[in-house]
Short mmCIF file of C-alpha atoms in Angstrom, two decimals:
data_model
loop_
_atom_site.label_atom_id
_atom_site.label_comp_id
_atom_site.label_asym_id
_atom_site.label_seq_id
_atom_site.Cartn_x
_atom_site.Cartn_y
_atom_site.Cartn_z
CA MET A 1 -35.11 -9.28 14.72
CA PRO A 2 -31.53 -8.84 16.05
CA GLN A 3 -32.65 -5.82 18.07
CA HIS A 4 -35.46 -7.87 19.58
CA GLN A 5 -32.95 -10.56 20.54
CA ASP A 6 -30.68 -7.93 22.09
CA HIS A 7 -33.61 -6.55 24.10
CA ALA A 8 -34.52 -10.03 25.27
CA ALA A 9 -30.92 -10.82 26.23
CA GLU A 10 -30.67 -7.59 28.16
CA SER A 11 -33.95 -8.21 29.97
CA ILE A 12 -32.82 -11.62 31.23
CA ALA A 13 -29.29 -10.45 32.10
CA PRO A 14 -28.55 -10.48 35.84
CA SER A 15 -29.03 -7.19 37.64
CA GLY A 16 -25.41 -7.24 38.83
CA ARG A 17 -24.18 -7.44 35.24
CA ARG A 18 -26.43 -4.56 34.23
CA ARG A 19 -25.18 -2.43 37.10
CA LEU A 20 -21.57 -3.22 36.17
CA ALA A 21 -22.21 -2.38 32.53
CA ARG A 22 -23.97 0.87 33.44
CA HIS A 23 -21.16 1.93 35.76
CA CYS A 24 -18.42 1.11 33.23
CA ARG A 25 -20.41 2.79 30.46
CA ASP A 26 -20.53 5.99 32.50
CA ILE A 27 -16.74 5.86 32.75
CA THR A 28 -15.98 5.03 29.12
CA GLU A 29 -18.40 7.65 27.78
CA ALA A 30 -16.98 10.40 29.99
CA ARG A 31 -14.95 13.14 28.34
CA TRP A 32 -12.03 12.81 30.75
CA PHE A 33 -11.70 9.13 29.86
CA ALA A 34 -11.44 9.87 26.13
CA LEU A 35 -8.89 12.63 26.74
CA THR A 36 -6.82 10.31 28.95
CA VAL A 37 -6.75 7.54 26.34
CA PHE A 38 -5.88 10.06 23.65
CA ALA A 39 -2.98 11.36 25.78
CA LEU A 40 -1.77 7.76 26.28
CA ILE A 41 -1.80 7.17 22.53
CA LEU A 42 0.25 10.31 21.96
CA THR A 43 2.66 9.26 24.72
CA ASN A 44 3.05 5.88 23.06
CA ALA A 45 3.86 7.63 19.76
CA VAL A 46 6.46 9.84 21.45
CA LEU A 47 8.10 6.78 23.04
CA LEU A 48 8.32 5.11 19.63
CA GLY A 49 10.01 8.20 18.24
CA LEU A 50 12.51 8.38 21.09
CA GLU A 51 13.53 4.77 20.54
CA THR A 52 14.89 5.71 17.10
CA TYR A 53 17.74 7.61 18.77
CA SER A 54 20.48 5.21 19.86
CA GLY A 55 21.93 7.63 22.40
CA VAL A 56 18.59 8.09 24.15
CA VAL A 57 17.98 4.33 24.19
CA GLU A 58 21.37 3.60 25.76
CA GLU A 59 20.95 6.22 28.44
CA TRP A 60 17.25 5.82 29.23
CA HIS A 61 16.70 2.17 28.29
CA ARG A 62 15.29 1.19 31.67
CA TRP A 63 12.89 4.12 31.88
CA LEU A 64 11.69 3.61 28.32
CA ARG A 65 10.91 -0.02 29.03
CA LEU A 66 9.06 0.98 32.20
CA ALA A 67 7.04 3.58 30.30
CA GLU A 68 6.16 1.00 27.62
CA HIS A 69 4.90 -1.45 30.24
CA ALA A 70 2.88 1.33 31.89
CA CYS A 71 1.26 2.24 28.56
CA LEU A 72 0.45 -1.41 27.87
CA ALA A 73 -1.11 -1.78 31.33
CA ALA A 74 -3.19 1.38 30.80
CA PHE A 75 -4.40 0.19 27.39
CA THR A 76 -5.28 -3.19 28.90
CA VAL A 77 -7.36 -1.54 31.62
CA GLU A 78 -9.07 0.58 28.98
CA ILE A 79 -10.09 -2.37 26.80
CA LEU A 80 -11.30 -4.26 29.91
CA LEU A 81 -13.50 -1.31 30.83
CA ARG A 82 -14.90 -1.23 27.31
CA LEU A 83 -15.65 -4.94 27.50
CA ALA A 84 -17.33 -4.54 30.87
CA ALA A 85 -19.40 -1.64 29.49
CA HIS A 86 -20.96 -4.13 27.06
CA ALA A 87 -21.45 -6.90 29.61
CA ASP A 88 -25.24 -6.68 29.29
CA ARG A 89 -25.15 -6.57 25.46
CA PRO A 90 -21.90 -8.15 24.19
CA ARG A 91 -23.12 -8.20 20.59
CA ASP A 92 -22.85 -4.41 20.42
CA PHE A 93 -19.14 -4.63 21.22
CA ARG A 94 -18.54 -6.88 18.20
CA LYS A 95 -20.60 -4.64 15.92
CA ASP A 96 -18.10 -1.79 16.25
CA PRO A 97 -14.98 -2.54 14.12
CA TRP A 98 -12.87 -0.13 16.18
CA ASN A 99 -13.52 -2.21 19.29
CA LEU A 100 -12.31 -5.33 17.50
CA PHE A 101 -9.24 -3.47 16.22
CA ASP A 102 -8.35 -2.24 19.73
CA LEU A 103 -8.87 -5.71 21.20
CA ALA A 104 -6.66 -7.35 18.55
CA VAL A 105 -3.85 -4.81 19.04
CA ILE A 106 -3.84 -5.28 22.81
CA LEU A 107 -4.14 -9.07 22.77
CA CYS A 108 -1.33 -9.51 20.24
CA ALA A 109 1.06 -7.74 22.60
CA PHE A 110 0.65 -10.62 25.09
CA LEU A 111 1.37 -13.42 22.61
CA PRO A 112 4.73 -15.10 23.31
CA VAL A 113 5.78 -15.17 19.64
CA VAL A 114 5.03 -11.47 19.20
CA ARG A 115 6.78 -10.40 22.39
CA GLU A 116 9.95 -12.19 21.34
CA ASN A 117 9.97 -10.54 17.90
CA THR A 118 11.08 -6.93 18.31
CA THR A 119 10.08 -5.88 14.80
CA VAL A 120 6.52 -7.21 15.05
CA LEU A 121 6.14 -5.75 18.54
CA ARG A 122 7.16 -2.31 17.29
CA LEU A 123 4.70 -2.55 14.42
CA LEU A 124 1.93 -3.39 16.89
CA ARG A 125 2.93 -0.44 19.03
CA LEU A 126 2.79 1.68 15.91
CA ALA A 127 -0.72 0.36 15.21
CA ARG A 128 -1.83 1.89 18.51
CA VAL A 129 -1.28 5.31 16.95
CA LEU A 130 -4.07 4.52 14.48
CA ARG A 131 -6.45 4.40 17.44
CA THR A 132 -6.49 8.19 17.38
CA ALA A 133 -9.13 7.80 14.65
CA ARG A 134 -11.58 6.76 17.39
CA PHE A 135 -11.32 10.21 18.95
CA LEU A 136 -10.97 12.25 15.71
CA PRO A 137 -14.20 12.04 13.66
CA GLN A 138 -12.70 13.69 10.57
CA LEU A 139 -9.81 11.23 10.50
CA ARG A 140 -12.29 8.37 10.90
CA VAL A 141 -14.23 9.67 7.89
CA VAL A 142 -11.04 9.73 5.79
CA LEU A 143 -10.12 6.17 6.80
CA VAL A 144 -13.61 4.96 5.97
CA ALA A 145 -13.37 6.74 2.62
CA VAL A 146 -10.07 5.02 1.86
CA ALA A 147 -11.56 1.64 2.73
CA ARG A 148 -14.63 2.26 0.57
CA SER A 149 -12.45 3.36 -2.36
CA LEU A 150 -10.43 0.13 -2.41
CA PRO A 151 -12.63 -1.65 -5.03
CA GLY A 152 -12.38 1.31 -7.39
CA THR A 153 -8.67 1.64 -6.66
CA LEU A 154 -8.07 -2.00 -7.55
CA SER A 155 -9.77 -1.45 -10.89
CA PHE A 156 -7.60 1.61 -11.43
CA LEU A 157 -4.47 -0.42 -10.63
CA LEU A 158 -5.43 -3.11 -13.13
CA VAL A 159 -6.02 -0.57 -15.91
CA GLY A 160 -2.84 1.29 -14.99
CA ALA A 161 -0.77 -1.91 -14.97
CA LEU A 162 -2.13 -2.85 -18.40
CA LEU A 163 -1.34 0.61 -19.75
CA LEU A 164 2.17 0.54 -18.31
CA TYR A 165 2.86 -2.90 -19.77
CA VAL A 166 1.70 -1.94 -23.27
CA TYR A 167 3.65 1.31 -23.34
CA ALA A 168 6.70 -0.37 -21.79
CA MET A 169 6.74 -2.98 -24.55
CA VAL A 170 6.37 -0.28 -27.21
CA GLY A 171 9.16 1.72 -25.59
CA TRP A 172 11.42 -1.34 -25.47
CA VAL A 173 10.81 -1.94 -29.17
CA PHE A 174 11.60 1.65 -30.22
CA PHE A 175 14.16 2.79 -27.61
CA GLY A 176 15.65 -0.43 -26.23
CA HIS A 177 18.79 -0.37 -28.41
CA HIS A 178 19.35 3.39 -28.26
CA ASP A 179 18.55 3.96 -24.56
CA PRO A 180 19.24 0.69 -22.70
CA GLU A 181 19.54 2.51 -19.37
CA HIS A 182 15.83 3.37 -19.38
CA TYR A 183 14.31 0.90 -21.88
CA GLY A 184 16.80 -1.98 -21.92
CA SER A 185 14.26 -4.42 -20.40
CA ILE A 186 10.59 -4.55 -19.54
CA GLY A 187 11.36 -3.81 -15.89
CA ARG A 188 13.45 -0.74 -16.66
CA ALA A 189 10.81 0.51 -19.11
CA VAL A 190 8.01 0.09 -16.55
CA LEU A 191 10.04 1.94 -13.90
CA THR A 192 10.80 4.77 -16.35
CA LEU A 193 7.17 5.14 -17.37
CA PHE A 194 6.00 4.99 -13.77
CA LEU A 195 8.22 7.96 -12.94
CA LEU A 196 7.01 9.76 -16.06
CA MET A 197 3.43 9.28 -14.88
CA MET A 198 4.13 11.95 -12.26
CA LEU A 199 5.69 14.12 -15.04
CA ASP A 200 9.08 13.72 -13.42
CA GLY A 201 11.74 14.30 -16.10
CA ILE A 202 9.27 14.31 -18.97
CA GLY A 203 11.18 17.12 -20.72
CA ASP A 204 14.47 15.23 -20.76
CA ALA A 205 12.71 12.08 -21.97
CA ILE A 206 11.10 13.92 -24.89
CA HIS A 207 14.38 15.54 -25.94
CA ALA A 208 16.16 12.18 -25.79
CA GLY A 209 13.35 10.54 -27.76
CA LEU A 210 13.39 13.19 -30.49
CA GLU A 211 17.06 12.38 -31.15
CA ILE A 212 16.00 8.81 -31.91
CA SER A 213 12.74 9.34 -33.83
CA ARG A 214 10.14 12.03 -34.33
CA TRP A 215 7.43 9.47 -33.56
CA SER A 216 8.57 9.54 -29.94
CA LEU A 217 6.68 12.82 -29.52
CA LEU A 218 3.41 11.01 -30.29
CA TYR A 219 4.44 8.19 -27.96
CA TYR A 220 5.10 10.44 -24.97
CA ALA A 221 2.17 12.78 -25.67
CA SER A 222 -0.35 9.92 -25.77
CA TYR A 223 1.17 8.33 -22.66
CA VAL A 224 1.05 11.56 -20.64
CA LEU A 225 -2.53 12.19 -21.78
CA LEU A 226 -3.74 8.73 -20.73
CA ALA A 227 -1.61 8.07 -17.68
CA SER A 228 -1.18 11.47 -16.06
CA PHE A 229 -4.42 13.19 -16.99
CA VAL A 230 -7.05 10.48 -17.43
CA LEU A 231 -6.04 7.76 -14.95
CA VAL A 232 -4.91 10.07 -12.16
CA ASN A 233 -8.10 12.13 -12.42
CA VAL A 234 -10.17 8.95 -12.37
CA LEU A 235 -8.39 7.88 -9.17
CA ILE A 236 -9.03 11.28 -7.59
CA GLY A 237 -12.69 11.02 -8.59
CA VAL A 238 -13.02 7.59 -6.99
CA VAL A 239 -11.47 8.81 -3.74
CA LEU A 240 -13.65 11.94 -3.62
CA THR A 241 -16.79 9.92 -4.24
CA SER A 242 -15.88 7.52 -1.45
CA LEU A 243 -15.15 10.49 0.81
CA ASP A 244 -18.62 11.92 0.19
CA GLU A 245 -20.22 8.54 0.88
CA ALA A 246 -18.24 8.14 4.10
CA ARG A 247 -19.22 11.66 5.21
CA ASP A 248 -22.90 10.93 4.53
CA LEU A 249 -22.61 7.68 6.45
CA GLY A 250 -21.09 9.52 9.41
CA GLU A 251 -23.88 12.08 9.37
CA GLU A 252 -26.49 9.31 9.36
CA GLU A 253 -24.83 7.71 12.37
CA GLU A 254 -24.82 11.03 14.20
CA GLU A 255 -28.50 11.59 13.42
CA ALA A 256 -29.42 8.16 14.77
CA PRO A 257 -27.57 7.85 18.09
CA THR A 258 -30.35 5.69 19.51
CA ALA A 259 -29.39 2.87 17.16
CA ARG A 260 -25.94 2.72 18.72
CA HIS A 261 -27.15 3.18 22.33
CA PRO A 262 -30.48 1.36 22.59
CA ALA A 263 -30.17 0.87 26.35
CA SER A 264 -29.83 4.60 27.09
CA HIS A 265 -32.68 5.35 24.66
CA ARG A 266 -34.98 2.90 26.44
CA ALA A 267 -34.00 4.38 29.79
CA ASP A 268 -34.90 7.87 28.55
CA GLN A 269 -38.24 6.60 27.26
CA GLN A 270 -39.05 4.95 30.58
CA HIS A 271 -38.12 8.10 32.48
CA LEU A 272 -40.29 10.23 30.18
CA ARG A 273 -43.18 7.78 30.53
CA ARG A 274 -42.99 7.97 34.35
CA ARG A 275 -43.02 11.76 34.22
CA ILE A 276 -46.08 11.73 31.94
CA GLU A 277 -47.92 9.35 34.29
CA ALA A 278 -47.06 11.54 37.28
CA ALA A 279 -48.34 14.61 35.43
CA ARG A 280 -51.60 12.81 34.59
CA ARG A 281 -52.15 11.81 38.22
CA ALA A 282 -51.52 15.37 39.36
CA LEU A 283 -53.99 16.64 36.76
CA ASP A 284 -56.64 14.14 37.91
CA ASP A 285 -56.17 15.22 41.53
CA LEU A 286 -56.51 18.85 40.53
CA GLU A 287 -59.75 18.15 38.64
CA ARG A 288 -61.20 16.32 41.66
CA ASP A 289 -60.29 19.23 43.95
CA LEU A 290 -61.92 21.71 41.58
CA ALA A 291 -65.05 19.57 41.31
CA ALA A 292 -65.27 19.28 45.10
CA ARG A 293 -64.89 23.03 45.60
CA ALA A 294 -67.48 23.85 42.89
CA GLY A 295 -70.10 21.49 44.40
CA PRO A 296 -73.88 22.57 44.77
CA PRO A 297 -74.46 24.60 47.99
CA GLY A 298 -78.23 24.03 48.05
CA GLY A 299 -78.40 20.29 47.64
CA GLU A 300 -81.49 19.14 45.70
CA GLU A 301 -82.71 22.70 45.15
CA GLY A 302 -79.46 23.69 43.61
CA GLU A 303 -79.60 20.60 41.43
CA ARG A 304 -83.17 21.47 40.33
CA GLY A 305 -82.12 25.04 39.58
CA ARG A 306 -79.25 23.86 37.38
CA THR A 307 -81.60 21.45 35.61
CA ALA A 308 -84.09 24.25 34.93
CA GLN A 309 -81.34 26.54 33.68
CA SER A 310 -80.10 23.86 31.33
CA ALA A 311 -83.62 23.15 30.07
CA GLU A 312 -84.42 26.81 29.38
CA PRO A 313 -81.98 27.21 26.47
CA ARG A 314 -83.34 24.01 24.95
CA SER A 315 -86.89 25.38 24.92
CA ARG A 316 -85.68 28.60 23.36
CA ARG A 317 -83.88 26.67 20.60
CA ARG A 318 -87.09 24.73 19.89
#
């Protein structure tokens, strides 16, 4: 139903809008256009890095500002071309989340509140670097995998927080008086156990715990088993599963390019249909020429002869 509506909207769109969209689509889908935008994104990243050096900023402040304005103007022209490429089917522009992300990043740079806040403006300029995912399919797959793994990651964080809280309270009960630097409060105990989750300093912690009680060995062994081995492996499994799903989704999108470019698909079908019709007309003309050249030379006698020849096999069959 939505595709039918898109086809209807495109059919009633003015011819001038269709020509503009087709012309802009040829530009935005060209390889040189993608390489140019990718080079602009890298240039923007280099400018951000140069601004971290105070000496460079003091000496080249004017040129850096000029380069930033040039990059912003180029990105604005790019997003305008992408909008014009969808002039005949604007719904397709909103269906792509990367188009919405690019539009939001560019529009926010023109807001008065954002332009006056240097920190927010730099963060927005940094967000432009993420646009490289549009031109790097593998990076786009990883980002999609991270987004798809968020529900499982939230569940992992809840279980991990519960585990940390329980073990932190047990550690405060057993080691709070003897080791107040690491277990003097619930916050210190959680921080200590969080670092131990990565097995950072686990040997020193076990030796210090054995001086207090032999039961500390069971405490640390069970914590390392649950936190470092079980939970971390579960998180890795969730991310890998999401990565496989994102890769399969990307392969499905590559196998069905006509779903993303219905206008070009319809144009190819129309062109193929015209070629088939032209081939049929040429074949009909050829058959008529052959029939005319193979006509009967003797008129009625020839026709009678052919009738007799055709009747002779019938009598033989009888």
